[in-house]
CSV table of C-alpha atoms in Angstrom, one decimal:
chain,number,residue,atom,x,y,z
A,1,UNK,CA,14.8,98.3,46.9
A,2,UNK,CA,11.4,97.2,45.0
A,3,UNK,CA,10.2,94.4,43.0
A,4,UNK,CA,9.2,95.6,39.5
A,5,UNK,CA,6.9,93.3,37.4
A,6,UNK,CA,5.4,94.4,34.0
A,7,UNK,CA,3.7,93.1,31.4
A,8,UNK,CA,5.8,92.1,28.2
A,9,UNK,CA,4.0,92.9,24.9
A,10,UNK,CA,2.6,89.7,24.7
A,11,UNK,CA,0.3,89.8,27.2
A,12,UNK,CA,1.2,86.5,29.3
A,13,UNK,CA,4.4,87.3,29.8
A,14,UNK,CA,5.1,89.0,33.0
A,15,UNK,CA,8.4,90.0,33.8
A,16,UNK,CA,9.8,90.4,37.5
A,17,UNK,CA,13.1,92.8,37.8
A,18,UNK,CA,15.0,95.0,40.3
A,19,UNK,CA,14.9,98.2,41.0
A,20,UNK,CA,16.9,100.6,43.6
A,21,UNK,CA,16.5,104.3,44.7
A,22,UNK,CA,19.7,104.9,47.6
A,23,UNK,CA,19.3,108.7,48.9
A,24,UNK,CA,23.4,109.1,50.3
A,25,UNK,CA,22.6,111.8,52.5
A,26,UNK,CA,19.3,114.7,53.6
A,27,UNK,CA,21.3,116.9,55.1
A,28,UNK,CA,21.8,119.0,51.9
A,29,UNK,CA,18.0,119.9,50.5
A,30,UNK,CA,16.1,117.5,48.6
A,31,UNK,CA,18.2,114.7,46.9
A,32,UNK,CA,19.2,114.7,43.6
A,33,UNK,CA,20.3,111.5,40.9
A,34,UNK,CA,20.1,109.6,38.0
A,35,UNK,CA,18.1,106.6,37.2
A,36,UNK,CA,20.2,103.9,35.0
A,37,UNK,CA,18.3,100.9,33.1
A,38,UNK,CA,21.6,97.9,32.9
A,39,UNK,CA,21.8,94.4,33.2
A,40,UNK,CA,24.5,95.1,36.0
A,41,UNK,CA,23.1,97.2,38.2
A,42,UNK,CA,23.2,96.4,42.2
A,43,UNK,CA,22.8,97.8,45.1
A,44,UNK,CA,26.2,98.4,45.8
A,45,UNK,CA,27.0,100.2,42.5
A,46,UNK,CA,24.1,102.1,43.0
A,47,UNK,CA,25.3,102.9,46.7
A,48,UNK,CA,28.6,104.6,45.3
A,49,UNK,CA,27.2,106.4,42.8
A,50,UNK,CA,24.6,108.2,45.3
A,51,UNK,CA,27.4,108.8,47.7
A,52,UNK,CA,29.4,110.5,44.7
A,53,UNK,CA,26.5,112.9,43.8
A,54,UNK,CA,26.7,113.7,47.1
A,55,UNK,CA,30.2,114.6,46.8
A,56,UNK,CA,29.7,116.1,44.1
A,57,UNK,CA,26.6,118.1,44.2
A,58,UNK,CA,28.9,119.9,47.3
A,59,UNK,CA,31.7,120.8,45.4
A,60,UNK,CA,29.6,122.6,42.9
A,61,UNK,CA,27.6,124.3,45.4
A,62,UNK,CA,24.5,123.0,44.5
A,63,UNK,CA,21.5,122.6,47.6
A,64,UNK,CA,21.2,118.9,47.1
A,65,UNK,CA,22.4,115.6,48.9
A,66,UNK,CA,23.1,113.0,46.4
A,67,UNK,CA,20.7,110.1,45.1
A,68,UNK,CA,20.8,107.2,42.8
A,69,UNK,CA,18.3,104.7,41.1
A,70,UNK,CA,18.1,101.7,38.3
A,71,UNK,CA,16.4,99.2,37.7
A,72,UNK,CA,18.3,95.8,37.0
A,73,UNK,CA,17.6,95.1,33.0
A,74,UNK,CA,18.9,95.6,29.5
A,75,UNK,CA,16.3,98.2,28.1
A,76,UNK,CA,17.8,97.6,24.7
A,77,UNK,CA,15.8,94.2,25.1
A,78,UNK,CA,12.3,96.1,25.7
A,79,UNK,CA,10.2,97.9,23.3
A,80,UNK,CA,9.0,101.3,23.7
A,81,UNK,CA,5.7,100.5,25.4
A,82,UNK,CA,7.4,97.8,27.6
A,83,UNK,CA,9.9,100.9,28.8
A,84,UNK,CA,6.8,103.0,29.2
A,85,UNK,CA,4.9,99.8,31.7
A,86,UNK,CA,8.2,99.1,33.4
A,87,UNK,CA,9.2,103.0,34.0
A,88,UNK,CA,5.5,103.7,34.7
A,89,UNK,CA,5.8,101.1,37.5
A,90,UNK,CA,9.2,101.7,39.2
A,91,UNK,CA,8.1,105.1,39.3
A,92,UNK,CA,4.9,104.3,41.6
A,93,UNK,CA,7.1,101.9,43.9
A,94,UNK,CA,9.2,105.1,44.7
A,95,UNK,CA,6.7,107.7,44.2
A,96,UNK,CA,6.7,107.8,48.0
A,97,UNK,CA,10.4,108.7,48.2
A,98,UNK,CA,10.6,111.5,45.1
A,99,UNK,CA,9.5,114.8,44.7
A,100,UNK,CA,10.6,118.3,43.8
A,101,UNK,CA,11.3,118.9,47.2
A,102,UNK,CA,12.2,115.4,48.2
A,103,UNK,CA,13.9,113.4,45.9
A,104,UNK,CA,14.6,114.8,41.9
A,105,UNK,CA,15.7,111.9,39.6
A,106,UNK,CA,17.5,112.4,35.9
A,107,UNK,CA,18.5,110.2,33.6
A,108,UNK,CA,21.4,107.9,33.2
A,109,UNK,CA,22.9,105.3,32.0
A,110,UNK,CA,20.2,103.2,29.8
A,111,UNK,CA,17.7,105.9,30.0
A,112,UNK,CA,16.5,109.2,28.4
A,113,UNK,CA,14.8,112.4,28.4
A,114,UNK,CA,11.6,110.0,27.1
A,115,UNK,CA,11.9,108.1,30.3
A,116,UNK,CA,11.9,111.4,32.7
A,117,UNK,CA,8.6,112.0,30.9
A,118,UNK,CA,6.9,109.3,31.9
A,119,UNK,CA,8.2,109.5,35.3
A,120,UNK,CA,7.1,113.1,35.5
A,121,UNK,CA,3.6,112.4,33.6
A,122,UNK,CA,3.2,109.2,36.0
A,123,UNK,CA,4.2,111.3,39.1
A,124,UNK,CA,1.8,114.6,38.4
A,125,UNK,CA,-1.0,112.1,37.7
A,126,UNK,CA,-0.7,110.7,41.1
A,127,UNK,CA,-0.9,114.2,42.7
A,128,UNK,CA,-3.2,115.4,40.3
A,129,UNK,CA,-1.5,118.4,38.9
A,130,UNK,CA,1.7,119.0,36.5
A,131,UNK,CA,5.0,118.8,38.7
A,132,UNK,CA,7.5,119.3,36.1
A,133,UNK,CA,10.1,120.1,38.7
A,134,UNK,CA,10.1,116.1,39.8
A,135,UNK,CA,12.4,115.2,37.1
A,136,UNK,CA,15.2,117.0,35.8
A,137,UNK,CA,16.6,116.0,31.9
A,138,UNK,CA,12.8,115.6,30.6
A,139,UNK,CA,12.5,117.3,26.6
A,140,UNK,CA,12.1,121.3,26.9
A,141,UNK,CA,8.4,120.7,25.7
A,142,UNK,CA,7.8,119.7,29.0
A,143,UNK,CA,10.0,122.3,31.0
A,144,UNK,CA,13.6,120.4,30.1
A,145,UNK,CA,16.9,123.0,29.8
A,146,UNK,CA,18.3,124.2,27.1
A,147,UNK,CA,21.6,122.9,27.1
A,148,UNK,CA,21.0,120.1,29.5
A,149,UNK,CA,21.9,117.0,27.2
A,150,UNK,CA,25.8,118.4,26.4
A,151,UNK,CA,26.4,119.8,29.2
A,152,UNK,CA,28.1,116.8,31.1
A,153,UNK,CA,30.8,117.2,27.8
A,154,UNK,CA,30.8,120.4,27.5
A,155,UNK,CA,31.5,120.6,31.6
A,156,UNK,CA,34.3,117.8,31.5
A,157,UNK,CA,35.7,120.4,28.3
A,158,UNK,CA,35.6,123.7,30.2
A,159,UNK,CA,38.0,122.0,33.0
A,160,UNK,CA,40.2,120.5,30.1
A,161,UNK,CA,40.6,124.1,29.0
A,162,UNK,CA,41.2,125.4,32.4
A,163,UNK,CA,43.5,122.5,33.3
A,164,UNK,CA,45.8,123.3,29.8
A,165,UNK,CA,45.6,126.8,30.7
A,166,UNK,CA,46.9,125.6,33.8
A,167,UNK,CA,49.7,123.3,32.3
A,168,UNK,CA,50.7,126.2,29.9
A,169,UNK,CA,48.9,124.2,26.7
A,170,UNK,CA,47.4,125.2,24.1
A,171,UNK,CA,44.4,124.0,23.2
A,172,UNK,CA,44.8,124.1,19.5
A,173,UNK,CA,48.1,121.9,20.0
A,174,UNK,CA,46.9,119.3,21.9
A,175,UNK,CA,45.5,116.2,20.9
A,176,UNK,CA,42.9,114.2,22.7
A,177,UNK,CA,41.3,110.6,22.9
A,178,UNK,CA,38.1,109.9,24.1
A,179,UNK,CA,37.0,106.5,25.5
A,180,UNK,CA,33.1,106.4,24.9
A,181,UNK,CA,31.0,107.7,22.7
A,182,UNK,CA,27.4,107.9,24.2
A,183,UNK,CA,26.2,111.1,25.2
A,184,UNK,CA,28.8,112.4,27.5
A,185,UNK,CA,32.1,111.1,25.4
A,186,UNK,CA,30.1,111.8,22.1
A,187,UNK,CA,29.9,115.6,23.3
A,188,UNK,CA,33.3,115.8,25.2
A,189,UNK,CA,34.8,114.8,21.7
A,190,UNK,CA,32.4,117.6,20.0
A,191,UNK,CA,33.4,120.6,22.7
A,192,UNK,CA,37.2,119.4,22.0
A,193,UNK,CA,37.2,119.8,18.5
A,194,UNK,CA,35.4,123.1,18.9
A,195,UNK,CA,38.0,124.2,21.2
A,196,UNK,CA,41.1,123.5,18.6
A,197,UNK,CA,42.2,120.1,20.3
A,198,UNK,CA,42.5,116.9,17.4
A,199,UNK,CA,40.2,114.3,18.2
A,200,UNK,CA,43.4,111.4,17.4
A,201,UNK,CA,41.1,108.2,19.5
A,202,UNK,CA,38.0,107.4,20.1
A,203,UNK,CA,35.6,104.1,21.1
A,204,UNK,CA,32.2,102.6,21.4
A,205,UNK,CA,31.3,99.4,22.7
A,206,UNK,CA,31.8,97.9,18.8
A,207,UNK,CA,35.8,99.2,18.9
A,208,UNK,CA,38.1,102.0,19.3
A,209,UNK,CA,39.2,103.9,15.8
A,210,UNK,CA,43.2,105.5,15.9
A,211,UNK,CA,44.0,108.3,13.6
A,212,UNK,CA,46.9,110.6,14.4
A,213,UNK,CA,46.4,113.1,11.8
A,214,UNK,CA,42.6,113.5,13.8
A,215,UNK,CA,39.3,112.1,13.2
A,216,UNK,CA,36.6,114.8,12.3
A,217,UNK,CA,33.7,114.5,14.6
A,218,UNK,CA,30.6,115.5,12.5
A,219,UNK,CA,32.0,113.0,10.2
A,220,UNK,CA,31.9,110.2,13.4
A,221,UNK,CA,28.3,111.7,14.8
A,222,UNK,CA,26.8,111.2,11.4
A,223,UNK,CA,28.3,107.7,10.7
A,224,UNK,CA,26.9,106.4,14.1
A,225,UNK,CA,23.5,108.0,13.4
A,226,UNK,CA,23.7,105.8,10.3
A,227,UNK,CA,25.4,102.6,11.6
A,228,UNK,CA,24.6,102.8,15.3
A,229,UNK,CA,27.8,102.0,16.1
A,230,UNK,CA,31.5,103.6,15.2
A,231,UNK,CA,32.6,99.9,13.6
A,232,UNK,CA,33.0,100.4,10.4
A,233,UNK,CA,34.2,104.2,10.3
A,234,UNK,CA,36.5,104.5,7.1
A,235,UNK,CA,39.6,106.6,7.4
A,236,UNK,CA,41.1,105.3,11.1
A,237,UNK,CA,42.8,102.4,12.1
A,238,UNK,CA,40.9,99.8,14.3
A,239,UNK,CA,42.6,99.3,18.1
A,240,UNK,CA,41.5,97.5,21.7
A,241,UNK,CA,40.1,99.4,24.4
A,242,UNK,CA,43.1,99.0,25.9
A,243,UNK,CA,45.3,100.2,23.1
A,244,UNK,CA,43.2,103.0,23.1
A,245,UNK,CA,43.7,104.1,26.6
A,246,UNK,CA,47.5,104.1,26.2
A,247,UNK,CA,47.8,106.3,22.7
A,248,UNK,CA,49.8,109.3,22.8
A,249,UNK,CA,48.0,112.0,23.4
A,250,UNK,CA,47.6,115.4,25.4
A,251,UNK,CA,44.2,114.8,27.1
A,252,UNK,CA,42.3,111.7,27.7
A,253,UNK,CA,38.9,111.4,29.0
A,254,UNK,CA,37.5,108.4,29.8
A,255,UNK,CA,33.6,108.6,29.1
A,256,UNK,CA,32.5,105.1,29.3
A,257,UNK,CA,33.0,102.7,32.3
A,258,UNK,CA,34.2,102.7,35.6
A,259,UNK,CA,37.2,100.2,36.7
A,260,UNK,CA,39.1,101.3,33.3
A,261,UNK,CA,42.6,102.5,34.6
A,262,UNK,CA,44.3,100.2,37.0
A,263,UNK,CA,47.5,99.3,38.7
A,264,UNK,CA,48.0,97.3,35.6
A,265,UNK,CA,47.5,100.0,32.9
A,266,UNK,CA,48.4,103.2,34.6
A,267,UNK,CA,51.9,103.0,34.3
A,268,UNK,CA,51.9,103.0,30.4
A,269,UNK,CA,49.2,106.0,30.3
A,270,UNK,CA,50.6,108.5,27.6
A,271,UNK,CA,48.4,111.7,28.3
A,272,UNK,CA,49.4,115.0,30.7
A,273,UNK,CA,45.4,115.5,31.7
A,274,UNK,CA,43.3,112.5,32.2
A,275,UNK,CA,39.8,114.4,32.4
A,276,UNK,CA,37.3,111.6,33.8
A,277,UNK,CA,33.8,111.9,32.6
A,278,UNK,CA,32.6,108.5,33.7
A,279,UNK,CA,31.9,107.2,37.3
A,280,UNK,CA,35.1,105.6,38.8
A,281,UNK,CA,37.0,104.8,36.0
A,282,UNK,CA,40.3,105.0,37.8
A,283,UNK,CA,41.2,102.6,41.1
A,284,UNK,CA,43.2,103.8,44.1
A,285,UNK,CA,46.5,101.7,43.0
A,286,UNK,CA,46.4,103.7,39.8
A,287,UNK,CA,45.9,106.9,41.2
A,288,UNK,CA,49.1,107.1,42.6
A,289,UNK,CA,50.7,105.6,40.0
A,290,UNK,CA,49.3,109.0,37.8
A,291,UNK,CA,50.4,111.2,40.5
A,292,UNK,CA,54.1,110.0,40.5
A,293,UNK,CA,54.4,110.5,36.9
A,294,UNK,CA,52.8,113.5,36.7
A,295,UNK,CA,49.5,113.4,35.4
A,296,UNK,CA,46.6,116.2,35.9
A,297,UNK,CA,43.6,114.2,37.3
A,298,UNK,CA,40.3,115.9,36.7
A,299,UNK,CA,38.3,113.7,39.0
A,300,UNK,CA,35.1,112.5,38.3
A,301,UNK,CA,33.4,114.3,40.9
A,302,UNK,CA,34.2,117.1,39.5
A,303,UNK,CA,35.0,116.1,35.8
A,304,UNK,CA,30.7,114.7,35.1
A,305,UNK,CA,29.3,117.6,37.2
A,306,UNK,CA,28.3,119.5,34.4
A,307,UNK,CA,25.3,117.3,34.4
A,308,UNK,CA,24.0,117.7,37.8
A,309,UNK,CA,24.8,121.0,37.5
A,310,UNK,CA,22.7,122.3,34.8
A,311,UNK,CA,19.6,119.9,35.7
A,312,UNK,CA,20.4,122.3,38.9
A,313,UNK,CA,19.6,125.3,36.2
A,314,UNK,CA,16.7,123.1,35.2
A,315,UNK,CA,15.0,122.6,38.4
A,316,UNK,CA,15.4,126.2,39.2
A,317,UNK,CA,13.9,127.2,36.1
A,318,UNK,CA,10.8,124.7,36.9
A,319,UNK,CA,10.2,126.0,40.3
A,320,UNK,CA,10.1,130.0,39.1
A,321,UNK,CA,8.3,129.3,35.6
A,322,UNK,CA,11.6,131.4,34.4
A,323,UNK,CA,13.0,130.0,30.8
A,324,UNK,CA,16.9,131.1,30.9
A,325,UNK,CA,18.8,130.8,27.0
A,326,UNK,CA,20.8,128.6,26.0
A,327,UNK,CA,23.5,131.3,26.4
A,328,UNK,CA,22.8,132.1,30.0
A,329,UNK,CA,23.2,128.5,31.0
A,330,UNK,CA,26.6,127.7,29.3
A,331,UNK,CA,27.7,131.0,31.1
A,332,UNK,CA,26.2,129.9,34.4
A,333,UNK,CA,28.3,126.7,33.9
A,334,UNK,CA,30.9,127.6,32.8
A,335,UNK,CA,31.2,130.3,36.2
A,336,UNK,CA,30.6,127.2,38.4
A,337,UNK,CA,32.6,124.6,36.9
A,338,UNK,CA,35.8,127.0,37.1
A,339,UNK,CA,35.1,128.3,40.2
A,340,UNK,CA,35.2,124.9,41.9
A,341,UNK,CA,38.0,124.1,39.8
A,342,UNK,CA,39.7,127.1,41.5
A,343,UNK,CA,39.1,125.9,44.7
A,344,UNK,CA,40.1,122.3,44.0
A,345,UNK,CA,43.6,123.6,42.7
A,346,UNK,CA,44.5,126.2,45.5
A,347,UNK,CA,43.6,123.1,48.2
A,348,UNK,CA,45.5,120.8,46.2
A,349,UNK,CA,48.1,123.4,46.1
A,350,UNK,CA,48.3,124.6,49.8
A,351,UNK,CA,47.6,121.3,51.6
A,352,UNK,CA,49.7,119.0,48.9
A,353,UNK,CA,47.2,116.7,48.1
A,354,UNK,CA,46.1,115.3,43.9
A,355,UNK,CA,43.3,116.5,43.1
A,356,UNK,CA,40.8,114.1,43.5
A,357,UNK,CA,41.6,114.1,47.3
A,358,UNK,CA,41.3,118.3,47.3
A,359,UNK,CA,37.8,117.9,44.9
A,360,UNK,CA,37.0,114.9,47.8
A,361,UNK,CA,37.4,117.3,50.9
A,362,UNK,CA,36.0,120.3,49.4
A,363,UNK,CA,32.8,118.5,48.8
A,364,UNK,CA,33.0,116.4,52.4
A,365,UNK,CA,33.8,119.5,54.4
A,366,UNK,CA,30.8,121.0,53.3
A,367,UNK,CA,28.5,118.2,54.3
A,368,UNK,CA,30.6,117.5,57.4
A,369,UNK,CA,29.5,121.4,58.2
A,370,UNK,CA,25.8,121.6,57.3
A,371,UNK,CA,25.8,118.0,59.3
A,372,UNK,CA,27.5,119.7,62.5
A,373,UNK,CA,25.6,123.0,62.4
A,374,UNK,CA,22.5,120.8,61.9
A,375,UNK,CA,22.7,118.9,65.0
A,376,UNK,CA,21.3,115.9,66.0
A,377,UNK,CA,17.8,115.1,66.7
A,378,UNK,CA,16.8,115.3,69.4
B,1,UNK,CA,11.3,77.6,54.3
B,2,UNK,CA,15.4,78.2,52.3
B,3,UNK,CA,13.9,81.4,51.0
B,4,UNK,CA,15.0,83.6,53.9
B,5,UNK,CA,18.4,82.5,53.7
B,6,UNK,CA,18.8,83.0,49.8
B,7,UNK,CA,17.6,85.9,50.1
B,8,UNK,CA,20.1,86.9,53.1
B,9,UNK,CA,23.2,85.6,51.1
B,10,UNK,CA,21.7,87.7,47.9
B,11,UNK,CA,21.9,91.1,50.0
B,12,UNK,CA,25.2,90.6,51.2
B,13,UNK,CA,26.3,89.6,47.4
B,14,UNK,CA,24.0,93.1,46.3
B,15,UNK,CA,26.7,95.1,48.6
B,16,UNK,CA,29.6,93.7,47.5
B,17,UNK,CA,30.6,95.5,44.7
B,18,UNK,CA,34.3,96.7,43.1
B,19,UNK,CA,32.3,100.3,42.6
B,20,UNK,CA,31.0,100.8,46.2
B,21,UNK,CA,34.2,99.4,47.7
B,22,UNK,CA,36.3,102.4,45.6
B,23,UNK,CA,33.7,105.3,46.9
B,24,UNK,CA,34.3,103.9,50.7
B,25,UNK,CA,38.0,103.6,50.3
B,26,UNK,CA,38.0,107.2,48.7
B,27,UNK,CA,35.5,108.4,51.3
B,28,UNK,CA,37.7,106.7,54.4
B,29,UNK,CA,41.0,108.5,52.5
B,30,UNK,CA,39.9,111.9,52.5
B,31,UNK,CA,38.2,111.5,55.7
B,32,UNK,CA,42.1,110.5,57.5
B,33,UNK,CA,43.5,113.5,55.6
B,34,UNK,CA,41.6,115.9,56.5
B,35,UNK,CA,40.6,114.6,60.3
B,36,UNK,CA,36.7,114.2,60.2
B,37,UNK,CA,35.2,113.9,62.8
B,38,UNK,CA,34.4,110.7,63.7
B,39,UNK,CA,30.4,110.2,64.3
B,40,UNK,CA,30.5,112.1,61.2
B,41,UNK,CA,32.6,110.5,59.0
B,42,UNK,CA,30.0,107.1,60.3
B,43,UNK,CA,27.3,108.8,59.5
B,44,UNK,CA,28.6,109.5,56.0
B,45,UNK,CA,29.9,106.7,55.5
């Protein structure tokens, strides 16, 4: 936990903020976790979210423990060079506890393939040589993937395909709403669409938009590009966060916030898949309330992975000076995200268990097994 | 000389949150089901 001040751009002003860096576990390789820039973050939330990667990096395989940072602010209140100060700063009071062999950081909520740059440019000028292997999720200029921006939708969309598949659905018969429509809900909506499924719901933070006979997503991407925001989006009917999480529909991911289906809302949930691309958007109570009637959880260990997952591909790529297409990497993904979606399902299936309980142990066991066969010291 | 106790009541406050509660409770769930061992579930935890 570190104390962050920075200058604001006029030059008295000096800002004091909070930021966090929580490494879950060692036992894996070095750690590996996004940084998020938001007014709410804590500790605590940060806490989870590094004892998720953890979790989650495990079930895909990967050789990392799980990790998480943020700094407490609203970076839509900062200017460019004020992001560059503050990031600049948070990155040398944790320089100590990051490296490519240490601790690998990629971005997040509130942050962006800019803000890995700095903390890459900040890190190799402390060390006095390029480490572009610190960061993962930095432009591919400076050694970012190919594919590395989409690829927490497109992951969430090759387990909606393998769950329908599953279900006996088609695709190109089932209709889908999206809650969310930053990077991960804006490309989970695009990989839908290009799989055949109607995009009938969607939201932002301004409001949710309703069209049953689908809403073209090009059309959507373009009118936020314009507007910023999805308010305002001719041709769908305006709804409540809440009305949007309960339309009819075939597949629903939520891509936004955690805490978003509860003991209070579960119950009236319309969808067969409920594909989870944020961090803890469902509660306990409502997870058995889905498994009673019947719902396919993709849980969000397993449903975001696709991020982690191909900065995996990035750091890899880094630490041989190897540049794989963008081909190769959705191939590579697409390989690992079914194969633990395999595993999940015969667990789930053998020992009785939903499947964010199976994804759970799958990822646990592993850790509980390098932990055992590493011993304890001395 | 009330810093130190602010500060105290902050952490706790820092902790406490709806999101970190869920991973533990997940965490402690599988943990039952699938009969972790015990100084490893704590160390895990």
């Amino acid at each position: 936990m570190v104390c962050i001040p920075f200058r604001r751009d006029d030059y008295k002003h000096i800002e004091n903020v909070f930021g966090y860096r929580v490494q879950h576990t060692l036992t894996m390789g070095p750690t590996k976790g996004g940084i998020r820039y938001h007014e709410d973050v804590s500790l605590g939330e940060v806490s989870a979210l590094a004892m998720w990667m953890t979790w989650k990096c495990a079930l895909m395989q990967l050789p990392f423990g799980g990790a998480k940072g943020g700094v407490r602010i609203d970076p839509t209140d900062l200017s460019r060079s004020e992001l560059q100060r503050l990031t600049r700063r948070y990155t040398m009071e944790i320089i100590n506890v990051i490296g490519p062999d240490r601790d690998i950081p990629a971005p997040d909520m509130g942050t962006n393939e800019q803000t890995m740059a700095w903390i890459m440019d900040t890190y190799s000028q402390q060390v006095g040589r390029t480490v572009r292997e610190v960061v993962t999720g930095k432009p591919v200029v400076l050694g970012g993937s190919l594919g590395r921006s989409e690829a927490t939708g497109r992951g969430l969309v090759f387990l909606a395909c393998k769950a329908a598949e599953y279900l006996n659905m088609k695709m190109s018969d089932c209709s889908a709403v999206v809650q969310g429509f930053g990077n991960v809900g804006s490309n989970a909506a695009k990989c839908l669409a290009e799989n055949g499924a109607k995009i009938v719901g969607i939201s932002d933070v301004s409001c949710g938009l309703h069209n049953p006979d689908g809403l073209n997503v090009a059309a959507l991407l373009k009118h936020v590009a314009e507007h910023r925001v999805l308010k305002g989006f001719p041709g769908a009917t305006e709804v409540t966060n809440r009305e949007l999480l309960e339309l009819d529909c075939d597949i629903l991911a939520p891509c936004a916030l955690q805490n978003q289906i509860t003991e209070e809302n579960a119950s009236r949930l319309k969808c067969r898949i409920l594909a989870e691309g944020a961090n803890g958007p469902t509660t306990l109570e409502a997870d058995r309330i889905l498994q009673d009637k019947g719902v396919f959880v993709l849980p969000d260990i397993h449903g975001n992975a696709g991020g982690v997952t191909v900065s995996y591909f990035e750091w890899v790529q880094d630490t041989q000076n190897l540049s794989w297409t963008l081909e190769e990497i959705n191939d590579r993904l697409h390989k690992i995200m079914t194969e633990a979606f395999q595993r999940t399902l015969t667990r789930a299936q053998r020992d009785g268990l939903d499947m964010r309980t199976a994804a759970l142990i799958e990822g646990i066991s592993r850790v509980a097994e390098a932990k055992l066969l590493r011993g304890l010291f001395p | 000389m009330t810093i130190a106790p602010v500060t105290t009541a902050q952490a706790n406050v820092e902790w406490d949150s709806p999101m970190f509660r869920l991973a533990q409770q997940q965490f402690l769930r599988a943990a039952q089901i699938m009969d972790l061992d015990e100084n490893v579930k704590l160390r895990l935890l």
